[in-house]
Amino acid sequence: MATHVVTMIPGEGTGPEICEAVRMVIDASGVDIQWEYADIGLDCLEKYGTLLPEQTIQSIAKNKVALKGPTTTPIGTGHKSANVTLRKVFDLYANVRPVRLIPALKRPWDKLDIINFRENTEDSYAAIEHMVSDEVAQCLKVITWPGSYRIADFALKWARDNGRKKVYCVHKANIMKMTDGLFLEAFREAAKKYPDIETGDIIVDNCAMQLVRNPGQFDCLVLPNLYGDILTDLCAGLMGGLGFAPGANVGDNCAIFEAVHGSAPKYAGMKKINPSAVLISGIMMLRWLGEKAAADRIEKAMYQVLDEGKTVTYDVGGTAKTDEYAQAIIDKMRAETK
Amino acid sequence: MPTFTQEAIATKKKKTIELVGVDLYIITDKGVPQFTDGEFGPFKCEFISNRGTKVWPGFVSPDLLMVNWYRCRFIATTPIKDHEVADFLVQVSKKWEWSAAQKLWNYDGEAGYSKAY
């Protein structure tokens, strides 16, 4: 029996070829994982009548951990996003999105190493919207004490466990005194448990400007859902794009690891896409599973391949296919263990 | 020359509006509210959500964080008028504490309210 059973959701478009490459690398790291494959997305509509089949939900409920490729959310068709549904159903309240400098991307910053903790379930994403007259729409922004406290507590603990020094709360409490005020108050309360971590707060618009001017000043940020959605993409832009932007959606007892980027359907089957974002998400998953040695091994090999620049994908100036890049990482790992 | 504001007002399209139900926000520490069919005349509870996540009917994760504030969507099973909403609120108030009620309308037959996840 394998040490871990993980639900693998390859997703759509380029998702299956990316996930296959990532599976190859993770399996070669020596970690003992049994992969349980599950479906999601538009193909499921025809087969099951839903973007998110019940079998997929049951598999994640059983295994408590999933690695997911990108999916496409149809716009304006009335179908609920499968991604949002997954976060809601499993109450995956912490969206963890680290960004750091990738030498191959040649960015102008001296330092960029930020972990963003985006609250994933509340704010104006609570799906409470009404047309209150024929020319007025409203959306309720819902912020709760327990929802705010737990993301702050989660972020502060993650920071402590991973040797981070500074956690800042991002808000607009000067204007939204009730909602963002509650978010900030809960953060300050949670911070009392972590006197060894430097804590503080910053207003979201100033944070956006400071991130662009001097991203090296930030360590960890805790954000309500909407600001988190925007600023985490801003941070991905600072890093050089979504090709290396991993993500984790974590709850108390379940976690889904996935890249931030979309499914790029026009490249499907061409094995052209850089799988690094899903691979780094996989590395985060291994650490979450307690497989630190395997995670470190893959990470080191990946950065070696990227630094050499010989077998890399087109987005970082190479000509390698998705699986060739994965094989180069595997070869590096094997060379290290000889 | 019209101003931008005058131009904007002139673009407004007339729609057919139909009252179809009420979102009622109930406050309770006793878990997910329960209603029986017919308890509130034509108003039938379609779903209940907590922090935007559906908690009735259907699957609910045991891990789900719930607060003491529930959105209960009541859709009318027959055509309704404003005074029936007022009667509904009087009846509801006998059993439940609530923070707000939001009438639900269809505009040109399209729902003017979001679904719950």
Coordinates of C-alpha atoms in Angstrom, one line a residue:
Chain A
M1 CA 0.0 0.0 0.0
A2 CA 1.3 3.4 -1.0
T3 CA 2.3 5.9 1.7
H4 CA 0.0 8.6 0.2
V5 CA -3.0 8.4 -2.0
V6 CA -3.5 11.7 -3.9
T7 CA -6.4 12.7 -6.2
M8 CA -4.9 13.8 -9.5
I9 CA -7.2 16.1 -11.5
P10 CA -5.4 16.7 -14.9
G11 CA -7.9 19.3 -15.9
E12 CA -8.4 20.6 -19.5
G13 CA -6.5 22.0 -22.4
T14 CA -2.8 21.6 -21.7
G15 CA -3.6 20.3 -18.2
P16 CA -3.2 16.6 -18.9
E17 CA 0.2 16.9 -20.6
I18 CA 1.4 19.2 -17.8
C19 CA 0.1 16.9 -15.1
E20 CA 1.7 13.9 -16.7
A21 CA 5.1 15.6 -16.8
V22 CA 4.7 16.6 -13.1
R23 CA 3.6 13.1 -12.1
M24 CA 6.8 11.7 -13.8
V25 CA 9.0 14.1 -11.8
I26 CA 7.3 13.5 -8.5
D27 CA 7.4 9.7 -8.9
A28 CA 11.1 9.9 -9.8
S29 CA 11.8 11.8 -6.5
G30 CA 11.4 8.6 -4.6
V31 CA 8.2 9.5 -2.8
D32 CA 5.5 6.7 -2.6
I33 CA 2.3 8.1 -4.1
Q34 CA -0.7 6.3 -5.5
W35 CA -2.5 8.6 -7.9
E36 CA -6.2 8.4 -8.1
Y37 CA -7.4 10.2 -11.3
A38 CA -10.5 12.3 -11.4
D39 CA -12.3 14.5 -14.0
I40 CA -13.3 18.1 -14.0
G41 CA -14.3 20.7 -16.5
L42 CA -16.2 21.1 -19.8
D43 CA -15.8 17.4 -20.9
C44 CA -17.7 16.4 -17.8
L45 CA -20.7 18.5 -18.8
E46 CA -21.5 16.0 -21.6
K47 CA -20.6 12.9 -19.6
Y48 CA -22.1 13.8 -16.2
G49 CA -24.1 17.0 -16.8
T50 CA -21.9 19.0 -14.4
L51 CA -18.4 20.6 -14.5
L52 CA -17.6 18.9 -11.2
P53 CA -18.7 15.3 -11.0
E54 CA -19.7 13.7 -7.7
Q55 CA -16.9 11.1 -8.1
T56 CA -14.3 13.8 -8.1
I57 CA -15.8 15.4 -4.9
Q58 CA -15.9 11.9 -3.2
S59 CA -12.3 11.2 -4.2
I60 CA -11.0 14.4 -2.7
A61 CA -13.2 13.9 0.4
K62 CA -11.6 10.5 0.9
N63 CA -7.9 11.3 0.1
K64 CA -7.9 14.9 1.6
V65 CA -5.3 16.0 -0.9
A66 CA -5.4 16.7 -4.6
L67 CA -3.1 18.0 -7.3
K68 CA -5.0 19.8 -10.0
G69 CA -4.2 21.0 -13.5
P70 CA -5.8 24.0 -15.1
T71 CA -9.5 24.2 -16.0
T72 CA -11.6 26.5 -18.1
T73 CA -14.6 28.3 -16.6
P74 CA -17.2 29.0 -19.3
I75 CA -18.1 32.8 -19.2
G76 CA -21.7 33.7 -19.2
T77 CA -23.2 30.3 -19.5
G78 CA -24.8 30.1 -16.0
H79 CA -22.4 27.2 -15.0
K80 CA -20.8 27.7 -11.6
S81 CA -17.0 27.7 -11.6
A82 CA -15.7 24.2 -10.7
N83 CA -12.7 25.8 -8.9
V84 CA -14.9 28.0 -6.7
T85 CA -17.2 25.1 -6.0
L86 CA -14.3 23.0 -4.8
R87 CA -13.1 25.7 -2.5
K88 CA -16.6 26.2 -1.1
V89 CA -17.5 22.5 -0.7
F90 CA -14.2 21.7 1.2
D91 CA -14.0 25.1 2.9
L92 CA -10.5 25.6 1.6
Y93 CA -10.1 29.0 3.2
A94 CA -6.4 29.7 2.7
N95 CA -5.1 30.4 -0.7
V96 CA -1.4 30.3 -0.4
R97 CA 0.6 31.8 -3.3
P98 CA 4.3 32.2 -2.9
V99 CA 6.4 34.3 -5.4
R100 CA 10.1 34.4 -5.7
L101 CA 12.8 35.4 -8.2
I102 CA 13.4 32.8 -10.9
P103 CA 16.9 33.7 -12.3
A104 CA 16.0 32.5 -15.8
L105 CA 13.3 35.2 -15.9
K106 CA 15.8 38.0 -15.4
R107 CA 13.7 40.5 -13.4
P108 CA 14.9 43.9 -12.3
W109 CA 14.3 43.3 -8.6
D110 CA 17.2 42.6 -6.1
K111 CA 14.8 40.6 -3.9
L112 CA 11.4 39.1 -4.3
D113 CA 10.3 36.4 -1.9
I114 CA 6.7 36.9 -0.8
I115 CA 4.1 34.5 0.5
N116 CA 0.6 35.7 0.0
F117 CA -2.2 34.3 2.1
R118 CA -5.5 35.2 0.5
E119 CA -8.8 34.5 2.4
N120 CA -10.6 32.3 0.0
T121 CA -14.2 32.0 1.0
E122 CA -15.7 35.4 2.1
D123 CA -15.7 39.0 1.1
S124 CA -17.5 39.9 -2.1
Y125 CA -17.0 36.3 -3.4
A126 CA -19.8 35.0 -1.1
A127 CA -22.1 34.9 -4.2
I128 CA -24.7 37.2 -2.6
E129 CA -25.8 39.6 -5.4
H130 CA -29.1 41.2 -6.2
M131 CA -30.6 43.4 -8.8
V132 CA -32.3 45.7 -6.3
S133 CA -34.1 47.7 -9.0
D134 CA -33.9 47.5 -12.8
E135 CA -30.9 49.9 -12.8
V136 CA -29.1 49.1 -9.5
A137 CA -27.1 46.0 -8.6
Q138 CA -25.6 45.2 -5.2
C139 CA -23.1 42.7 -3.9
L140 CA -22.8 41.9 -0.3
K141 CA -19.2 41.9 1.1
V142 CA -19.3 39.4 3.9
I143 CA -16.5 39.4 6.4
T144 CA -16.8 37.3 9.6
W145 CA -14.7 37.2 12.8
P146 CA -13.9 33.4 12.6
G147 CA -13.3 33.6 8.9
S148 CA -10.8 36.4 9.4
Y149 CA -9.2 35.1 12.5
R150 CA -8.4 31.6 11.0
I151 CA -6.7 33.0 7.9
A152 CA -4.6 35.3 10.1
D153 CA -3.8 32.4 12.5
F154 CA -3.0 30.1 9.5
A155 CA -0.7 32.6 7.9
L156 CA 1.1 33.4 11.1
K157 CA 1.7 29.7 11.9
W158 CA 2.8 29.0 8.4
A159 CA 5.3 31.9 8.7
R160 CA 6.6 30.6 12.0
D161 CA 6.9 27.0 10.7
N162 CA 8.8 28.1 7.6
G163 CA 11.2 30.5 9.2
R164 CA 9.6 33.7 8.0
K165 CA 9.9 36.9 10.0
K166 CA 7.2 39.4 9.1
V167 CA 3.5 39.1 8.4
Y168 CA 1.4 42.1 7.3
C169 CA -2.3 42.5 7.0
V170 CA -3.6 44.2 3.9
H171 CA -6.9 46.1 4.2
K172 CA -8.9 49.2 3.5
A173 CA -10.2 49.7 7.0
N174 CA -9.9 53.5 6.8
I175 CA -12.9 53.5 4.4
M176 CA -14.6 50.1 5.1
K177 CA -14.5 50.5 8.8
M178 CA -16.9 47.6 9.7
T179 CA -15.8 44.9 7.2
D180 CA -12.1 45.5 6.7
G181 CA -12.0 46.8 10.3
L182 CA -13.1 43.4 11.5
F183 CA -10.6 41.7 9.3
L184 CA -7.8 43.8 10.8
E185 CA -9.0 43.4 14.3
A186 CA -9.1 39.6 14.0
F187 CA -5.5 39.7 12.5
R188 CA -4.3 41.8 15.5
E189 CA -5.9 39.4 17.9
A190 CA -4.4 36.3 16.2
A191 CA -1.0 38.1 16.1
K192 CA -0.9 38.1 20.0
K193 CA -0.1 34.4 19.8
Y194 CA 3.0 35.0 17.7
P195 CA 5.2 37.5 19.6
D196 CA 8.2 36.2 17.7
I197 CA 6.8 37.3 14.3
E198 CA 6.9 41.0 13.3
T199 CA 3.3 42.0 12.4
G200 CA 1.8 45.1 11.0
D201 CA -0.8 46.4 8.5
I202 CA -0.8 48.3 5.3
I203 CA -3.7 49.9 3.3
V204 CA -4.2 48.0 0.0
D205 CA -3.7 50.9 -2.4
N206 CA -0.4 51.8 -0.8
C207 CA 0.5 48.1 -0.7
A208 CA 0.0 47.9 -4.5
M209 CA 2.3 50.9 -5.1
Q210 CA 5.0 49.6 -2.7
L211 CA 4.9 46.1 -4.3
V212 CA 5.8 47.7 -7.6
R213 CA 8.4 50.1 -6.3
N214 CA 10.2 47.8 -3.8
P215 CA 8.8 44.3 -3.5
G216 CA 11.9 43.2 -1.5
Q217 CA 10.5 44.9 1.6
F218 CA 7.6 42.4 1.9
D219 CA 7.8 38.9 3.5
C220 CA 4.2 37.5 4.1
L221 CA 0.9 39.2 3.4
V222 CA -2.6 38.3 4.6
L223 CA -5.4 39.6 2.4
P224 CA -9.2 39.5 2.2
N225 CA -10.4 37.7 -0.9
L226 CA -10.8 40.5 -3.4
Y227 CA -7.5 42.3 -2.6
G228 CA -5.8 38.9 -2.6
D229 CA -7.2 38.0 -6.0
I230 CA -5.7 41.2 -7.5
L231 CA -2.4 41.6 -5.6
T232 CA -1.4 37.9 -6.0
D233 CA -1.6 38.3 -9.8
L234 CA 0.3 41.5 -9.4
C235 CA 3.0 39.6 -7.6
A236 CA 3.0 36.9 -10.3
G237 CA 3.7 39.8 -12.7
L238 CA 6.6 40.9 -10.6
M239 CA 8.0 37.4 -10.8
G240 CA 7.6 37.4 -14.6
G241 CA 4.3 35.8 -15.3
L242 CA 2.1 32.9 -14.4
G243 CA 4.3 30.2 -15.7
F244 CA 6.0 29.8 -12.4
A245 CA 3.1 30.9 -10.1
P246 CA 2.0 28.0 -7.8
G247 CA -0.9 27.9 -5.5
A248 CA -2.4 25.9 -2.7
N249 CA -6.0 26.0 -1.4
V250 CA -5.9 24.7 2.1
G251 CA -8.5 24.0 4.7
D252 CA -8.4 22.4 8.1
N253 CA -8.4 18.9 6.8
C254 CA -8.0 19.0 3.1
A255 CA -5.8 20.7 0.5
I256 CA -5.8 21.2 -3.3
F257 CA -2.6 22.2 -5.0
E258 CA -2.9 23.9 -8.4
A259 CA -1.2 26.4 -10.7
V260 CA -2.7 29.8 -11.0
H261 CA -2.6 29.9 -14.8
G262 CA -5.4 28.9 -17.2
S263 CA -5.6 25.8 -19.5
A264 CA -4.3 27.4 -22.7
P265 CA -6.5 25.2 -24.9
K266 CA -4.9 26.5 -28.1
Y267 CA -1.6 24.8 -27.1
A268 CA -3.3 21.5 -26.1
G269 CA -1.4 18.4 -27.3
M270 CA 1.6 20.4 -28.5
K271 CA 3.6 19.8 -25.3
K272 CA 4.8 23.4 -25.4
I273 CA 3.7 24.6 -22.1
N274 CA 6.0 25.1 -19.1
P275 CA 4.8 22.8 -16.3
S276 CA 6.8 24.6 -13.6
A277 CA 3.7 26.2 -11.9
V278 CA 2.0 22.9 -11.4
L279 CA 5.4 21.3 -10.5
I280 CA 6.0 24.0 -7.8
S281 CA 2.5 23.4 -6.6
G282 CA 3.4 19.7 -6.4
I283 CA 6.5 20.6 -4.3
M284 CA 4.2 22.5 -1.9
M285 CA 2.0 19.5 -1.8
L286 CA 4.9 17.2 -0.9
R287 CA 5.9 19.5 2.0
W288 CA 2.3 19.5 3.1
L289 CA 2.4 15.7 3.1
G290 CA 5.6 15.8 5.2
E291 CA 7.8 14.7 2.3
K292 CA 10.3 17.5 2.7
A293 CA 13.4 15.6 1.3
A294 CA 11.6 14.7 -1.9
A295 CA 10.3 18.3 -2.2
D296 CA 13.8 19.7 -1.7
R297 CA 15.3 17.2 -4.3
I298 CA 12.8 18.3 -7.0
E299 CA 13.2 22.0 -6.2
K300 CA 17.0 21.9 -6.4
A301 CA 17.0 19.9 -9.7
M302 CA 14.4 22.2 -11.2
Y303 CA 16.4 25.3 -10.5
Q304 CA 19.6 23.7 -11.8
V305 CA 17.8 22.9 -15.1
L306 CA 16.5 26.5 -15.3
D307 CA 19.9 28.0 -14.4
E308 CA 21.6 26.0 -17.1
G309 CA 18.9 27.0 -19.6
K310 CA 19.6 24.2 -22.0
T311 CA 16.5 22.1 -21.7
V312 CA 13.8 24.7 -20.9
T313 CA 10.5 25.6 -22.5
Y314 CA 9.9 28.4 -25.0
D315 CA 8.7 30.9 -22.4
V316 CA 12.1 31.0 -20.8
G317 CA 14.0 31.1 -24.1
G318 CA 14.3 27.4 -24.8
T319 CA 13.0 24.8 -27.3
A320 CA 12.3 21.9 -25.0
K321 CA 8.9 20.2 -24.9
T322 CA 7.0 19.9 -21.7
D323 CA 8.1 16.3 -21.1
E324 CA 11.7 16.9 -22.2
Y325 CA 12.0 19.6 -19.5
A326 CA 10.5 17.2 -17.0
Q327 CA 13.0 14.5 -18.0
A328 CA 15.9 16.9 -17.6
I329 CA 14.8 17.5 -14.0
I330 CA 14.6 13.8 -13.4
D331 CA 18.1 13.3 -14.9
K332 CA 19.4 16.0 -12.6
M333 CA 17.8 14.3 -9.5
R334 CA 19.3 10.9 -10.6
A335 CA 22.8 12.5 -11.1
E336 CA 22.6 13.9 -7.6
T337 CA 21.9 10.5 -6.0
K338 CA 24.6 8.6 -7.9
Chain B
M1 CA -25.1 69.1 -25.9
P2 CA -26.1 66.5 -23.4
T3 CA -23.8 65.8 -20.5
F4 CA -22.4 62.3 -19.9
T5 CA -24.9 61.9 -17.0
Q6 CA -27.8 62.9 -19.3
E7 CA -26.6 60.5 -22.0
A8 CA -26.3 57.7 -19.5
I9 CA -29.8 58.2 -18.1
A10 CA -31.1 58.1 -21.7
T11 CA -29.7 54.7 -22.3
K12 CA -31.8 53.0 -19.7
K13 CA -33.9 50.1 -21.0
K14 CA -37.4 49.5 -19.8
K15 CA -37.8 45.9 -18.4
T16 CA -40.7 43.8 -17.3
I17 CA -40.3 43.3 -13.5
E18 CA -41.9 40.4 -11.6
L19 CA -41.7 39.8 -7.8
V20 CA -40.8 36.1 -7.2
G21 CA -39.6 35.8 -3.7
V22 CA -37.5 37.0 -0.7
D23 CA -34.0 36.4 0.6
L24 CA -34.4 36.5 4.3
Y25 CA -31.3 36.8 6.6
I26 CA -32.0 34.9 9.8
I27 CA -29.8 35.1 12.9
T28 CA -29.7 31.9 15.0
D29 CA -27.2 30.0 17.2
K30 CA -29.2 26.8 16.8
G31 CA -27.8 25.6 13.5
V32 CA -29.4 25.6 10.1
P33 CA -33.0 26.8 10.2
Q34 CA -35.7 24.3 9.3
F35 CA -39.1 25.1 7.7
T36 CA -42.0 23.0 6.7
D37 CA -43.7 23.3 3.3
G38 CA -46.8 25.5 3.5
E39 CA -45.7 27.1 6.8
F40 CA -45.4 30.5 5.1
G41 CA -48.2 30.2 2.6
P42 CA -46.9 30.5 -1.0
F43 CA -43.3 31.1 0.2
K44 CA -41.2 27.9 -0.1
C45 CA -37.6 27.7 1.0
E46 CA -35.4 26.8 -1.9
F47 CA -32.0 26.8 -0.3
I48 CA -30.1 28.1 2.8
S49 CA -26.6 29.4 2.5
N50 CA -24.1 30.5 5.2
R51 CA -21.3 32.8 4.1
G52 CA -22.4 32.2 0.6
T53 CA -22.0 28.4 0.7
K54 CA -25.2 26.3 0.4
V55 CA -25.8 24.4 3.6
W56 CA -29.3 23.1 2.7
P57 CA -30.2 21.0 0.9
G58 CA -27.4 18.7 -0.2
F59 CA -23.8 17.7 0.8
V60 CA -22.2 19.9 3.5
S61 CA -18.6 19.3 4.4
P62 CA -18.1 18.6 8.2
D63 CA -15.3 21.1 8.1
L64 CA -17.4 24.0 6.8
L65 CA -17.2 27.1 8.9
M66 CA -20.7 28.4 9.7
V67 CA -21.6 31.7 11.5
N68 CA -24.9 32.5 13.1
W69 CA -26.3 34.3 10.0
Y70 CA -28.2 32.4 7.3
R71 CA -29.5 33.5 4.0
C72 CA -32.8 31.7 3.4
R73 CA -34.1 31.9 -0.1
F74 CA -37.9 31.8 -0.3
I75 CA -39.4 31.5 -3.8
A76 CA -43.2 31.9 -4.2
T77 CA -45.0 29.0 -5.7
T78 CA -47.8 31.3 -7.0
P79 CA -47.8 34.8 -8.3
I80 CA -47.4 37.3 -5.3
K81 CA -47.9 40.9 -4.5
D82 CA -46.1 43.2 -2.0
H83 CA -48.6 42.7 0.8
E84 CA -48.0 39.0 0.8
V85 CA -44.3 39.7 1.4
A86 CA -45.4 41.9 4.4
D87 CA -47.6 39.1 5.7
F88 CA -44.7 36.6 5.2
L89 CA -42.4 38.8 7.3
V90 CA -45.0 39.1 10.1
Q91 CA -45.3 35.3 10.2
V92 CA -41.5 34.7 10.1
S93 CA -41.0 37.3 12.9
K94 CA -43.0 35.1 15.3
K95 CA -40.4 32.4 15.1
W96 CA -37.2 33.8 13.9
E97 CA -34.9 36.8 14.5
W98 CA -33.8 38.3 11.2
S99 CA -31.5 41.1 10.1
A100 CA -32.7 41.9 6.7
A101 CA -35.0 40.9 3.9
Q102 CA -34.3 41.4 0.2
K103 CA -37.1 41.0 -2.3
L104 CA -36.3 39.0 -5.4
W105 CA -37.4 40.0 -8.8
N106 CA -37.1 38.7 -12.3
Y107 CA -36.2 41.2 -15.0
D108 CA -37.6 40.3 -18.4
G109 CA -37.9 36.8 -17.1
E110 CA -34.2 36.6 -16.0
A111 CA -33.4 36.1 -12.3
G112 CA -32.1 39.3 -10.7
Y113 CA -30.3 37.4 -7.9
S114 CA -27.3 35.1 -7.7
K115 CA -27.3 31.4 -6.9
A116 CA -25.4 29.9 -4.0
Y117 CA -22.4 27.7 -4.3

